[in-house]
Structures are given as structure tokens and as C-alpha cells.
PDB file of C-alpha atoms and ligand atoms in Angstrom:
ATOM      1  CA  MET A  26      70.468 288.291 -90.214  1.00 75.00           C
ATOM      2  CA  LYS A  27      66.977 288.285 -91.701  1.00 91.00           C
ATOM      3  CA  ASP A  28      64.614 285.523 -90.583  1.00 97.00           C
ATOM      4  CA  VAL A  29      64.373 282.793 -93.219  1.00 98.00           C
ATOM      5  CA  VAL A  30      61.090 281.371 -94.525  1.00 99.00           C
ATOM      6  CA  LEU A  31      60.806 278.350 -96.838  1.00 99.00           C
ATOM      7  CA  VAL A  32      57.813 278.445 -99.196  1.00 99.00           C
ATOM      8  CA  THR A  33      57.222 275.151-101.008  1.00 99.00           C
ATOM      9  CA  GLY A  34      55.829 275.389-104.540  1.00 98.00           C
ATOM     10  CA  SER A  35      56.779 279.050-104.897  1.00 98.00           C
ATOM     11  CA  SER A  36      57.665 278.996-108.600  1.00 98.00           C
ATOM     12  CA  ARG A  37      54.068 279.818-109.540  1.00 97.00           C
ATOM     13  CA  GLY A  38      50.593 280.745-108.369  1.00 98.00           C
ATOM     14  CA  ILE A  39      49.811 281.228-104.691  1.00 98.00           C
ATOM     15  CA  GLY A  40      53.290 280.170-103.536  1.00 98.00           C
ATOM     16  CA  LYS A  41      54.959 282.753-105.763  1.00 98.00           C
ATOM     17  CA  ALA A  42      52.681 285.496-104.386  1.00 98.00           C
ATOM     18  CA  ILE A  43      53.524 284.368-100.837  1.00 99.00           C
ATOM     19  CA  ALA A  44      57.275 284.417-101.589  1.00 98.00           C
ATOM     20  CA  LEU A  45      57.079 287.954-103.012  1.00 98.00           C
ATOM     21  CA  ARG A  46      54.893 289.211-100.147  1.00 98.00           C
ATOM     22  CA  LEU A  47      57.266 287.778 -97.525  1.00 98.00           C
ATOM     23  CA  ALA A  48      60.291 289.245 -99.319  1.00 98.00           C
ATOM     24  CA  LYS A  49      58.558 292.669 -99.281  1.00 98.00           C
ATOM     25  CA  SER A  50      58.130 292.233 -95.516  1.00 98.00           C
ATOM     26  CA  GLY A  51      61.882 291.726 -95.158  1.00 98.00           C
ATOM     27  CA  TYR A  52      62.160 287.950 -94.803  1.00 98.00           C
ATOM     28  CA  GLN A  53      64.843 285.986 -96.577  1.00 98.00           C
ATOM     29  CA  VAL A  54      62.874 283.573 -98.744  1.00 98.00           C
ATOM     30  CA  VAL A  55      63.778 280.016 -99.718  1.00 98.00           C
ATOM     31  CA  ILE A  56      62.016 279.570-103.055  1.00 99.00           C
ATOM     32  CA  HIS A  57      61.164 275.985-103.955  1.00 99.00           C
ATOM     33  CA  TYR A  58      60.014 274.192-107.099  1.00 98.00           C
ATOM     34  CA  ARG A  59      59.814 270.708-108.602  1.00 98.00           C
ATOM     35  CA  ILE A  60      60.110 271.141-112.390  1.00 98.00           C
ATOM     36  CA  GLN A  61      59.776 274.751-113.475  1.00 98.00           C
ATOM     37  CA  GLN A  62      63.237 276.133-112.786  1.00 98.00           C
ATOM     38  CA  LYS A  63      62.821 279.154-115.078  1.00 98.00           C
ATOM     39  CA  GLU A  64      59.775 280.281-113.130  1.00 98.00           C
ATOM     40  CA  ALA A  65      61.603 279.789-109.813  1.00 98.00           C
ATOM     41  CA  ASP A  66      64.586 281.781-111.097  1.00 98.00           C
ATOM     42  CA  ALA A  67      62.217 284.531-112.256  1.00 98.00           C
ATOM     43  CA  VAL A  68      60.762 284.742-108.724  1.00 98.00           C
ATOM     44  CA  GLN A  69      64.303 285.115-107.399  1.00 98.00           C
ATOM     45  CA  GLU A  70      64.973 287.934-109.882  1.00 98.00           C
ATOM     46  CA  GLN A  71      61.797 289.691-108.759  1.00 98.00           C
ATOM     47  CA  ILE A  72      62.903 289.415-105.132  1.00 98.00           C
ATOM     48  CA  ASN A  73      66.359 290.742-106.073  1.00 97.00           C
ATOM     49  CA  ALA A  74      64.670 293.683-107.805  1.00 97.00           C
ATOM     50  CA  LEU A  75      62.851 294.430-104.543  1.00 95.00           C
ATOM     51  CA  GLY A  76      66.209 294.479-102.752  1.00 97.00           C
ATOM     52  CA  GLY A  77      65.348 291.226-101.000  1.00 98.00           C
ATOM     53  CA  GLN A  78      67.333 288.058-100.339  1.00 98.00           C
ATOM     54  CA  SER A  79      66.441 284.553-101.498  1.00 98.00           C
ATOM     55  CA  ARG A  80      67.801 281.214-102.604  1.00 98.00           C
ATOM     56  CA  VAL A  81      66.240 278.435-104.652  1.00 98.00           C
ATOM     57  CA  LEU A  82      65.801 274.755-103.733  1.00 98.00           C
ATOM     58  CA  GLN A  83      64.595 271.948-105.977  1.00 98.00           C
ATOM     59  CA  PHE A  84      63.013 268.712-104.807  1.00 99.00           C
ATOM     60  CA  ASP A  85      59.891 266.667-105.330  1.00 99.00           C
ATOM     61  CA  VAL A  86      57.750 266.849-102.189  1.00 99.00           C
ATOM     62  CA  THR A  87      56.586 263.272-102.797  1.00 99.00           C
ATOM     63  CA  ASP A  88      60.173 261.986-102.617  1.00 99.00           C
ATOM     64  CA  ARG A  89      60.861 261.588 -98.888  1.00 98.00           C
ATOM     65  CA  GLU A  90      64.594 260.891 -99.164  1.00 98.00           C
ATOM     66  CA  GLN A  91      65.253 263.664-101.685  1.00 99.00           C
ATOM     67  CA  ALA A  92      63.309 266.196 -99.597  1.00 99.00           C
ATOM     68  CA  ARG A  93      65.192 265.225 -96.422  1.00 99.00           C
ATOM     69  CA  SER A  94      68.580 265.333 -98.108  1.00 99.00           C
ATOM     70  CA  VAL A  95      68.040 268.754 -99.782  1.00 99.00           C
ATOM     71  CA  LEU A  96      66.529 270.296 -96.646  1.00 99.00           C
ATOM     72  CA  ASN A  97      69.229 268.885 -94.336  1.00 98.00           C
ATOM     73  CA  GLU A  98      71.945 270.248 -96.604  1.00 98.00           C
ATOM     74  CA  ASP A  99      70.325 273.689 -96.795  1.00 98.00           C
ATOM     75  CA  ILE A 100      69.849 273.878 -93.021  1.00 98.00           C
ATOM     76  CA  ASN A 101      73.408 272.649 -92.342  1.00 98.00           C
ATOM     77  CA  GLN A 102      74.814 275.344 -94.638  1.00 98.00           C
ATOM     78  CA  ASN A 103      72.517 278.251 -93.809  1.00 98.00           C
ATOM     79  CA  GLY A 104      70.849 277.559 -90.467  1.00 98.00           C
ATOM     80  CA  ALA A 105      67.353 276.597 -89.351  1.00 98.00           C
ATOM     81  CA  TYR A 106      64.247 278.251 -90.748  1.00 98.00           C
ATOM     82  CA  TYR A 107      62.135 280.736 -88.792  1.00 98.00           C
ATOM     83  CA  GLY A 108      59.122 279.851 -90.891  1.00 99.00           C
ATOM     84  CA  VAL A 109      57.830 277.268 -93.361  1.00 99.00           C
ATOM     85  CA  VAL A 110      54.846 277.559 -95.682  1.00 99.00           C
ATOM     86  CA  CYS A 111      53.714 274.148 -96.982  1.00 99.00           C
ATOM     87  CA  ASN A 112      52.056 275.280-100.174  1.00 98.00           C
ATOM     88  CA  ALA A 113      53.022 272.849-102.976  1.00 98.00           C
ATOM     89  CA  GLY A 114      50.007 270.898-104.151  1.00 98.00           C
ATOM     90  CA  ILE A 115      48.131 269.454-107.107  1.00 98.00           C
ATOM     91  CA  THR A 116      44.636 268.447-108.126  1.00 98.00           C
ATOM     92  CA  SER A 117      43.667 265.486-110.294  1.00 98.00           C
ATOM     93  CA  ASP A 118      39.884 265.596-110.470  1.00 97.00           C
ATOM     94  CA  ALA A 119      37.483 262.870-111.533  1.00 98.00           C
ATOM     95  CA  ALA A 120      34.091 261.590-110.474  1.00 98.00           C
ATOM     96  CA  PHE A 121      34.886 258.986-107.820  1.00 98.00           C
ATOM     97  CA  PRO A 122      33.776 255.874-109.751  1.00 98.00           C
ATOM     98  CA  ALA A 123      36.078 256.936-112.594  1.00 98.00           C
ATOM     99  CA  MET A 124      39.000 257.982-110.399  1.00 98.00           C
ATOM    100  CA  THR A 125      42.102 255.873-111.048  1.00 99.00           C
ATOM    101  CA  GLY A 126      44.364 254.581-108.314  1.00 99.00           C
ATOM    102  CA  GLU A 127      47.104 256.734-109.785  1.00 98.00           C
ATOM    103  CA  GLN A 128      44.982 259.890-109.410  1.00 99.00           C
ATOM    104  CA  TRP A 129      44.244 258.979-105.798  1.00 99.00           C
ATOM    105  CA  ASP A 130      47.899 258.236-105.007  1.00 99.00           C
ATOM    106  CA  ASN A 131      49.356 261.294-106.763  1.00 98.00           C
ATOM    107  CA  VAL A 132      47.061 263.687-104.944  1.00 99.00           C
ATOM    108  CA  ILE A 133      47.541 262.072-101.523  1.00 99.00           C
ATOM    109  CA  HIS A 134      51.333 261.845-101.958  1.00 98.00           C
ATOM    110  CA  THR A 135      51.717 265.432-103.169  1.00 98.00           C
ATOM    111  CA  ASN A 136      49.299 267.180-100.837  1.00 98.00           C
ATOM    112  CA  LEU A 137      49.371 265.062 -97.668  1.00 98.00           C
ATOM    113  CA  ASP A 138      52.599 263.023 -97.565  1.00 99.00           C
ATOM    114  CA  SER A 139      54.437 266.294 -98.234  1.00 99.00           C
ATOM    115  CA  PHE A 140      53.365 267.458 -94.758  1.00 99.00           C
ATOM    116  CA  TYR A 141      55.632 264.764 -93.302  1.00 99.00           C
ATOM    117  CA  ASN A 142      58.283 264.871 -96.027  1.00 99.00           C
ATOM    118  CA  VAL A 143      58.883 268.628 -95.661  1.00 99.00           C
ATOM    119  CA  LEU A 144      58.092 269.339 -92.016  1.00 99.00           C
ATOM    120  CA  ASN A 145      59.724 266.315 -90.397  1.00 99.00           C
ATOM    121  CA  PRO A 146      63.306 267.290 -91.389  1.00 98.00           C
ATOM    122  CA  VAL A 147      62.859 270.999 -90.547  1.00 98.00           C
ATOM    123  CA  THR A 148      60.993 270.875 -87.228  1.00 98.00           C
ATOM    124  CA  MET A 149      63.792 269.813 -84.871  1.00 98.00           C
ATOM    125  CA  PRO A 150      66.203 272.462 -86.214  1.00 98.00           C
ATOM    126  CA  MET A 151      63.407 275.050 -85.708  1.00 98.00           C
ATOM    127  CA  VAL A 152      62.990 273.891 -82.095  1.00 98.00           C
ATOM    128  CA  ARG A 153      66.756 274.071 -81.511  1.00 98.00           C
ATOM    129  CA  ARG A 154      66.774 277.770 -82.532  1.00 98.00           C
ATOM    130  CA  ARG A 155      65.050 278.363 -79.166  1.00 98.00           C
ATOM    131  CA  LYS A 156      63.122 281.272 -80.672  1.00 98.00           C
ATOM    132  CA  PRO A 157      59.528 281.695 -81.849  1.00 98.00           C
ATOM    133  CA  GLY A 158      58.780 280.164 -85.251  1.00 98.00           C
ATOM    134  CA  ARG A 159      55.928 279.863 -87.714  1.00 98.00           C
ATOM    135  CA  ILE A 160      54.472 277.048 -89.795  1.00 99.00           C
ATOM    136  CA  VAL A 161      51.613 277.682 -92.218  1.00 99.00           C
ATOM    137  CA  THR A 162      49.981 274.907 -94.214  1.00 99.00           C
ATOM    138  CA  ILE A 163      47.767 275.479 -97.231  1.00 99.00           C
ATOM    139  CA  ALA A 164      44.603 273.370 -97.292  1.00 98.00           C
ATOM    140  CA  SER A 165      41.454 274.168 -99.275  1.00 98.00           C
ATOM    141  CA  VAL A 166      37.758 274.797 -98.963  1.00 98.00           C
ATOM    142  CA  SER A 167      37.464 271.232-100.363  1.00 98.00           C
ATOM    143  CA  GLY A 168      39.024 269.900 -97.163  1.00 98.00           C
ATOM    144  CA  LEU A 169      36.389 271.713 -95.097  1.00 98.00           C
ATOM    145  CA  ILE A 170      33.145 271.123 -96.991  1.00 97.00           C
ATOM    146  CA  GLY A 171      34.046 268.600 -99.717  1.00 97.00           C
ATOM    147  CA  ASN A 172      33.716 269.088-103.464  1.00 96.00           C
ATOM    148  CA  ARG A 173      32.359 266.991-106.308  1.00 95.00           C
ATOM    149  CA  GLY A 174      35.132 265.361-108.351  1.00 97.00           C
ATOM    150  CA  GLN A 175      37.680 265.968-105.604  1.00 98.00           C
ATOM    151  CA  VAL A 176      37.318 263.020-103.218  1.00 98.00           C
ATOM    152  CA  ASN A 177      41.095 262.514-103.353  1.00 98.00           C
ATOM    153  CA  TYR A 178      41.937 266.216-102.903  1.00 98.00           C
ATOM    154  CA  SER A 179      39.335 266.729-100.137  1.00 98.00           C
ATOM    155  CA  ALA A 180      40.754 263.749 -98.238  1.00 99.00           C
ATOM    156  CA  ALA A 181      44.309 265.081 -98.521  1.00 99.00           C
ATOM    157  CA  LYS A 182      43.358 268.615 -97.494  1.00 99.00           C
ATOM    158  CA  ALA A 183      41.233 267.431 -94.557  1.00 99.00           C
ATOM    159  CA  GLY A 184      44.257 265.366 -93.503  1.00 99.00           C
ATOM    160  CA  ILE A 185      46.429 268.479 -93.601  1.00 99.00           C
ATOM    161  CA  ILE A 186      43.948 270.329 -91.391  1.00 99.00           C
ATOM    162  CA  ALA A 187      44.016 267.570 -88.759  1.00 98.00           C
ATOM    163  CA  ALA A 188      47.806 267.229 -88.959  1.00 99.00           C
ATOM    164  CA  THR A 189      48.194 270.998 -88.554  1.00 99.00           C
ATOM    165  CA  LYS A 190      46.111 271.019 -85.374  1.00 99.00           C
ATOM    166  CA  SER A 191      48.080 268.135 -83.834  1.00 99.00           C
ATOM    167  CA  LEU A 192      51.469 269.612 -84.708  1.00 99.00           C
ATOM    168  CA  ALA A 193      50.306 272.946 -83.264  1.00 99.00           C
ATOM    169  CA  LEU A 194      49.752 271.199 -79.926  1.00 99.00           C
ATOM    170  CA  GLU A 195      53.192 269.563 -80.045  1.00 98.00           C
ATOM    171  CA  LEU A 196      55.063 272.785 -80.858  1.00 98.00           C
ATOM    172  CA  ALA A 197      53.075 275.263 -78.758  1.00 98.00           C
ATOM    173  CA  LYS A 198      55.421 275.148 -75.762  1.00 98.00           C
ATOM    174  CA  ARG A 199      58.267 276.083 -78.106  1.00 98.00           C
ATOM    175  CA  GLU A 200      56.318 279.146 -79.306  1.00 98.00           C
ATOM    176  CA  ILE A 201      56.237 277.770 -82.807  1.00 98.00           C
ATOM    177  CA  SER A 202      52.762 278.429 -84.171  1.00 99.00           C
ATOM    178  CA  VAL A 203      51.184 276.064 -86.703  1.00 99.00           C
ATOM    179  CA  ASN A 204      48.190 277.380 -88.623  1.00 99.00           C
ATOM    180  CA  CYS A 205      46.332 276.456 -91.767  1.00 99.00           C
ATOM    181  CA  VAL A 206      45.033 278.680 -94.554  1.00 99.00           C
ATOM    182  CA  ALA A 207      42.136 277.277 -96.573  1.00 98.00           C
ATOM    183  CA  PRO A 208      41.688 279.143 -99.853  1.00 98.00           C
ATOM    184  CA  GLY A 209      38.523 278.971-101.932  1.00 97.00           C
ATOM    185  CA  PHE A 210      38.540 279.568-105.690  1.00 96.00           C
ATOM    186  CA  ILE A 211      41.752 281.463-106.484  1.00 97.00           C
ATOM    187  CA  GLU A 212      42.849 282.406-110.015  1.00 95.00           C
ATOM    188  CA  THR A 213      45.958 280.307-110.815  1.00 93.00           C
ATOM    189  CA  GLU A 214      47.014 277.649-113.328  1.00 91.00           C
ATOM    190  CA  MET A 215      45.393 275.086-111.012  1.00 89.00           C
ATOM    191  CA  THR A 216      41.944 276.591-111.579  1.00 90.00           C
ATOM    192  CA  ASP A 217      42.218 277.756-115.179  1.00 87.00           C
ATOM    193  CA  GLN A 218      40.401 274.634-116.459  1.00 84.00           C
ATOM    194  CA  ILE A 219      37.418 275.124-114.114  1.00 85.00           C
ATOM    195  CA  PRO A 220      34.390 276.876-115.677  1.00 83.00           C
ATOM    196  CA  VAL A 221      34.365 280.220-113.836  1.00 83.00           C
ATOM    197  CA  GLU A 222      30.609 280.802-114.209  1.00 87.00           C
ATOM    198  CA  GLU A 223      29.837 277.546-112.364  1.00 85.00           C
ATOM    199  CA  ALA A 224      32.287 278.330-109.567  1.00 87.00           C
ATOM    200  CA  LEU A 225      31.001 281.890-109.118  1.00 92.00           C
ATOM    201  CA  LYS A 226      27.506 280.620-108.267  1.00 93.00           C
ATOM    202  CA  LEU A 227      28.993 279.122-105.085  1.00 93.00           C
ATOM    203  CA  ILE A 228      30.862 282.280-104.028  1.00 96.00           C
ATOM    204  CA  PRO A 229      28.903 284.979-102.149  1.00 97.00           C
ATOM    205  CA  PHE A 230      31.462 287.606-103.251  1.00 97.00           C
ATOM    206  CA  ARG A 231      30.696 286.604-106.892  1.00 95.00           C
ATOM    207  CA  ARG A 232      34.337 286.694-107.942  1.00 96.00           C
ATOM    208  CA  ALA A 233      37.435 284.541-107.818  1.00 96.00           C
ATOM    209  CA  GLY A 234      40.099 285.350-105.247  1.00 97.00           C
ATOM    210  CA  LYS A 235      43.517 286.747-106.122  1.00 97.00           C
ATOM    211  CA  VAL A 236      46.795 285.125-105.123  1.00 98.00           C
ATOM    212  CA  GLU A 237      47.742 288.328-103.301  1.00 98.00           C
ATOM    213  CA  GLU A 238      44.672 287.938-101.069  1.00 98.00           C
ATOM    214  CA  VAL A 239      45.939 284.559 -99.858  1.00 98.00           C
ATOM    215  CA  ALA A 240      49.497 285.877 -99.552  1.00 99.00           C
ATOM    216  CA  ALA A 241      48.351 288.745 -97.319  1.00 98.00           C
ATOM    217  CA  LEU A 242      46.931 286.307 -94.762  1.00 99.00           C
ATOM    218  CA  VAL A 243      49.987 284.056 -94.870  1.00 99.00           C
ATOM    219  CA  ASN A 244      52.206 287.111 -94.395  1.00 98.00           C
ATOM    220  CA  PHE A 245      50.220 288.029 -91.269  1.00 98.00           C
ATOM    221  CA  LEU A 246      50.460 284.492 -89.877  1.00 98.00           C
ATOM    222  CA  ILE A 247      54.221 284.463 -90.466  1.00 98.00           C
ATOM    223  CA  SER A 248      54.677 287.895 -88.868  1.00 98.00           C
ATOM    224  CA  PRO A 249      55.340 288.567 -85.158  1.00 98.00           C
ATOM    225  CA  GLU A 250      51.871 290.198 -85.046  1.00 98.00           C
ATOM    226  CA  SER A 251      50.231 286.750 -85.056  1.00 98.00           C
ATOM    227  CA  SER A 252      52.117 285.729 -81.907  1.00 97.00           C
ATOM    228  CA  TYR A 253      49.085 284.357 -79.985  1.00 98.00           C
ATOM    229  CA  ILE A 254      47.436 282.523 -82.909  1.00 98.00           C
ATOM    230  CA  THR A 255      47.994 278.800 -83.341  1.00 99.00           C
ATOM    231  CA  LYS A 256      46.017 275.646 -84.318  1.00 99.00           C
ATOM    232  CA  GLN A 257      43.637 277.723 -86.455  1.00 99.00           C
ATOM    233  CA  VAL A 258      42.182 277.121 -89.896  1.00 98.00           C
ATOM    234  CA  ILE A 259      41.476 280.422 -91.606  1.00 98.00           C
ATOM    235  CA  ALA A 260      39.540 280.511 -94.871  1.00 98.00           C
ATOM    236  CA  VAL A 261      40.121 282.980 -97.709  1.00 98.00           C
ATOM    237  CA  ASN A 262      37.151 282.232 -99.907  1.00 98.00           C
ATOM    238  CA  GLY A 263      34.758 285.142-100.444  1.00 98.00           C
ATOM    239  CA  GLY A 264      32.269 283.572 -98.031  1.00 97.00           C
ATOM    240  CA  MET A 265      32.075 280.101 -99.609  1.00 93.00           C
ATOM    241  CA  CYS A 266      31.749 278.341 -96.236  1.00 83.00           C
TER     242      CYS A 266
HETATM  243  P1  NDP B 330      49.880 275.939-109.040  1.00 77.78           P
HETATM  244  O1  NDP B 330      49.544 274.740-109.851  1.00 77.78           O
HETATM  245  O2  NDP B 330      49.742 277.292-109.662  1.00 77.78           O
HETATM  246  O3  NDP B 330      51.378 275.808-108.442  1.00 77.78           O
HETATM  247  C1  NDP B 330      51.747 274.610-107.802  1.00 77.78           C
HETATM  248  C2  NDP B 330      53.122 274.763-107.195  1.00 77.78           C
HETATM  249  O4  NDP B 330      53.413 273.544-106.482  1.00 77.78           O
HETATM  250  C3  NDP B 330      54.216 274.930-108.220  1.00 77.78           C
HETATM  251  O5  NDP B 330      55.212 275.765-107.676  1.00 77.78           O
HETATM  252  C4  NDP B 330      54.763 273.523-108.402  1.00 77.78           C
HETATM  253  O6  NDP B 330      56.140 273.466-108.800  1.00 77.78           O
HETATM  254  C5  NDP B 330      54.618 272.978-106.991  1.00 77.78           C
HETATM  255  N1  NDP B 330      54.517 271.513-106.970  1.00 77.78           N
HETATM  256  C6  NDP B 330      53.504 270.740-107.454  1.00 77.78           C
HETATM  257  N2  NDP B 330      53.780 269.428-107.264  1.00 77.78           N
HETATM  258  C7  NDP B 330      54.990 269.378-106.644  1.00 77.78           C
HETATM  259  C8  NDP B 330      55.836 268.318-106.192  1.00 77.78           C
HETATM  260  N3  NDP B 330      55.505 267.031-106.344  1.00 77.78           N
HETATM  261  N4  NDP B 330      57.002 268.629-105.596  1.00 77.78           N
HETATM  262  C9  NDP B 330      57.374 269.918-105.449  1.00 77.78           C
HETATM  263  N5  NDP B 330      56.625 270.962-105.848  1.00 77.78           N
HETATM  264  C10 NDP B 330      55.453 270.693-106.450  1.00 77.78           C
HETATM  265  O7  NDP B 330      48.965 275.823-107.731  1.00 77.78           O
HETATM  266  P2  NDP B 330      48.241 276.944-106.851  1.00 77.78           P
HETATM  267  O8  NDP B 330      49.148 278.096-106.654  1.00 77.78           O
HETATM  268  O9  NDP B 330      46.883 277.172-107.381  1.00 77.78           O
HETATM  269  O10 NDP B 330      48.055 276.152-105.462  1.00 77.78           O
HETATM  270  C11 NDP B 330      48.965 276.298-104.384  1.00 77.78           C
HETATM  271  C12 NDP B 330      48.371 275.616-103.158  1.00 77.78           C
HETATM  272  O11 NDP B 330      47.109 276.190-102.851  1.00 77.78           O
HETATM  273  C13 NDP B 330      48.112 274.109-103.357  1.00 77.78           C
HETATM  274  O12 NDP B 330      48.383 273.421-102.155  1.00 77.78           O
HETATM  275  C14 NDP B 330      46.633 274.066-103.661  1.00 77.78           C
HETATM  276  O13 NDP B 330      46.065 272.821-103.333  1.00 77.78           O
HETATM  277  C15 NDP B 330      46.119 275.181-102.772  1.00 77.78           C
HETATM  278  N6  NDP B 330      44.837 275.718-103.175  1.00 77.78           N
HETATM  279  C16 NDP B 330      44.670 276.350-104.382  1.00 77.78           C
HETATM  280  C17 NDP B 330      43.431 276.870-104.733  1.00 77.78           C
HETATM  281  C18 NDP B 330      43.184 277.587-105.999  1.00 77.78           C
HETATM  282  O14 NDP B 330      42.016 277.953-106.250  1.00 77.78           O
HETATM  283  N7  NDP B 330      44.181 277.849-106.838  1.00 77.78           N
HETATM  284  C19 NDP B 330      42.277 276.720-103.838  1.00 77.78           C
HETATM  285  C20 NDP B 330      42.568 276.040-102.608  1.00 77.78           C
HETATM  286  C21 NDP B 330      43.794 275.565-102.301  1.00 77.78           C
HETATM  287  P3  NDP B 330      56.568 273.469-110.384  1.00 77.78           P
HETATM  288  O15 NDP B 330      56.285 274.874-110.867  1.00 77.78           O
HETATM  289  O16 NDP B 330      58.003 273.145-110.435  1.00 77.78           O
HETATM  290  O17 NDP B 330      55.683 272.461-111.045  1.00 77.78           O
END
């Protein structure tokens, strides 16, 4: 049977590119979404067209009980995952004095609490497989160097980086690697409101990144070729930091 990889937030953007890249590499992909079922189904059709295998799960990563229940059911029916990519995330930008409590909470719950909500139910089944496994988290350049208007998002992403390193230490003896990918400015719906000219001034490559460029790195980290890499934060950002 093909190794199975869950990719959260794979209905769109970077997660979709990761799901397609992993399917091309021969993994069975668990596509995941919160609201946009049509987009998730379209990703599944694209994987089918490639001759790949996938299934679709729906849950809100901020809802701890829902996430646990859906993931437990999927694992009970289909077996433990070989890999998990924690990709689902949101931004809700504002200058800090104007940032509402709701903006703070939404961003922390979606980007940081999801680390626990998704990985806690899946980790023990991964350990019980008694085989190597892979976890990749998606942080951001904002979590490394900070960004104006993103105090909430930077805090969440920096939290993910620290959590990734600690989990890597816990799972190392099981040969389950835990690494973090920190993208810079990547063209997706998340960034389509940001003035490109302003962003480009900060990027030595003088262009935005493509979702496929993030997916290529995640694919490598999921693959057996990355077998001696763990606890690392790898940036894909055209030289931003
Ligand atoms: P998109 O907005 O294009 O896609 C977000 C994905 O996350 C969607 O699949 C969405 O599902 C899912 N999602 C959002 N909130 C939830 C939730 N509460 N529960 C479950 N799923 C949810 O984002 P990107 O592809 O741009 O970003 C993907 C990741 O990369 C994020 O973690 C982001 O922080 C990070 N990143 C992005 C950068 C960029 O420049 N684009 C730069 C640095 C990091 P649905 O379709 O159902 O809404």
C-alpha cells in the first residue's frame, strides 16, 4: 500500500500544490479543507487524473474535538499516516494598536492551536507504525524576522517553529522527522491583497515565489531522501532573510 500523507488546508494555495506534488511522487494524499468543498473535490479530481489515490477530510483546525474525532475515525478506518503537513493557516493583519482581540484569537487559534489539534491525535498512531515517518509544519518569514501589521501572525508562526523543534526531539528516536518550512511572499489568495511592488522591495530575487517552489521542498522533506534531516527550519523566500 502507498504511504499516506495528510495535508491540512489543501483545497487551495500552497496546500493544494503540496497535495498534487506528493500525489505525483506516489503518495496517497489525504486532502483537507474547512469550507471550500468544491475546491477540495477539484484537487481530488486532479489527483485522480494523475492516476493517484486520495480521500478528502473536512474539519476546522480550530475545533479540537472535531479535529480529533475526524482524524481518529480516518485512522481507525484506513490506518496511521506516514506523513503530515500542517499547512492550514490564515492572516488577519492590522497595526497592533488597532488589532482587535478577535483578530488576535483567530490567528493564534488557526495557526498555532492547530499544531496541537491536528498533531496530537495523529502522533501516537504514527509511532505505533514502528516505521520512519515525516511531519512538516508551515511557518512563515514573519515568524523568523517579524512583519509590520502581523504581530498576531508572527507570534503564531514563531510558536510553530519552537513547537516543531521540541516535537522533533521527542520523536527522533522513533525516526519520525519533524521539520518546518518558512515561506516568504508566495502568490496565493492569502497574498493577493498585498501591494506587490512594496513586497518586492524586500525580496532579493525581486519576484514573488510560486506555490510549486514551496511544494518542491515539502516533497523532499516528506521523501525518504531527507532521512537524516530533523528539527530544521528551511526558508523558501528568494533571500528575504
Ligand atoms: P490560502 O488562503 O490560499 O489557503 C488556506 C488553506 O487553509 C485553505 O485550504 C483553507 O481551507 C485552509 N484553512 C484556513 N483556515 C482553516 C481552518 N480554520 N480549518 C481548516 N482549514 C483551514 O493560504 P496559503 O496557501 O497562502 O497559505 C498556506 C500556509 O502557508 C499557511 O499556513 C500560511 O500561513 C503559510 N504561508 C503563506 C505565505 C504566502 O505568501 N502565501 C507566506 C508564508 C506562509 P478552505 O479552502 O476550506 O477555506
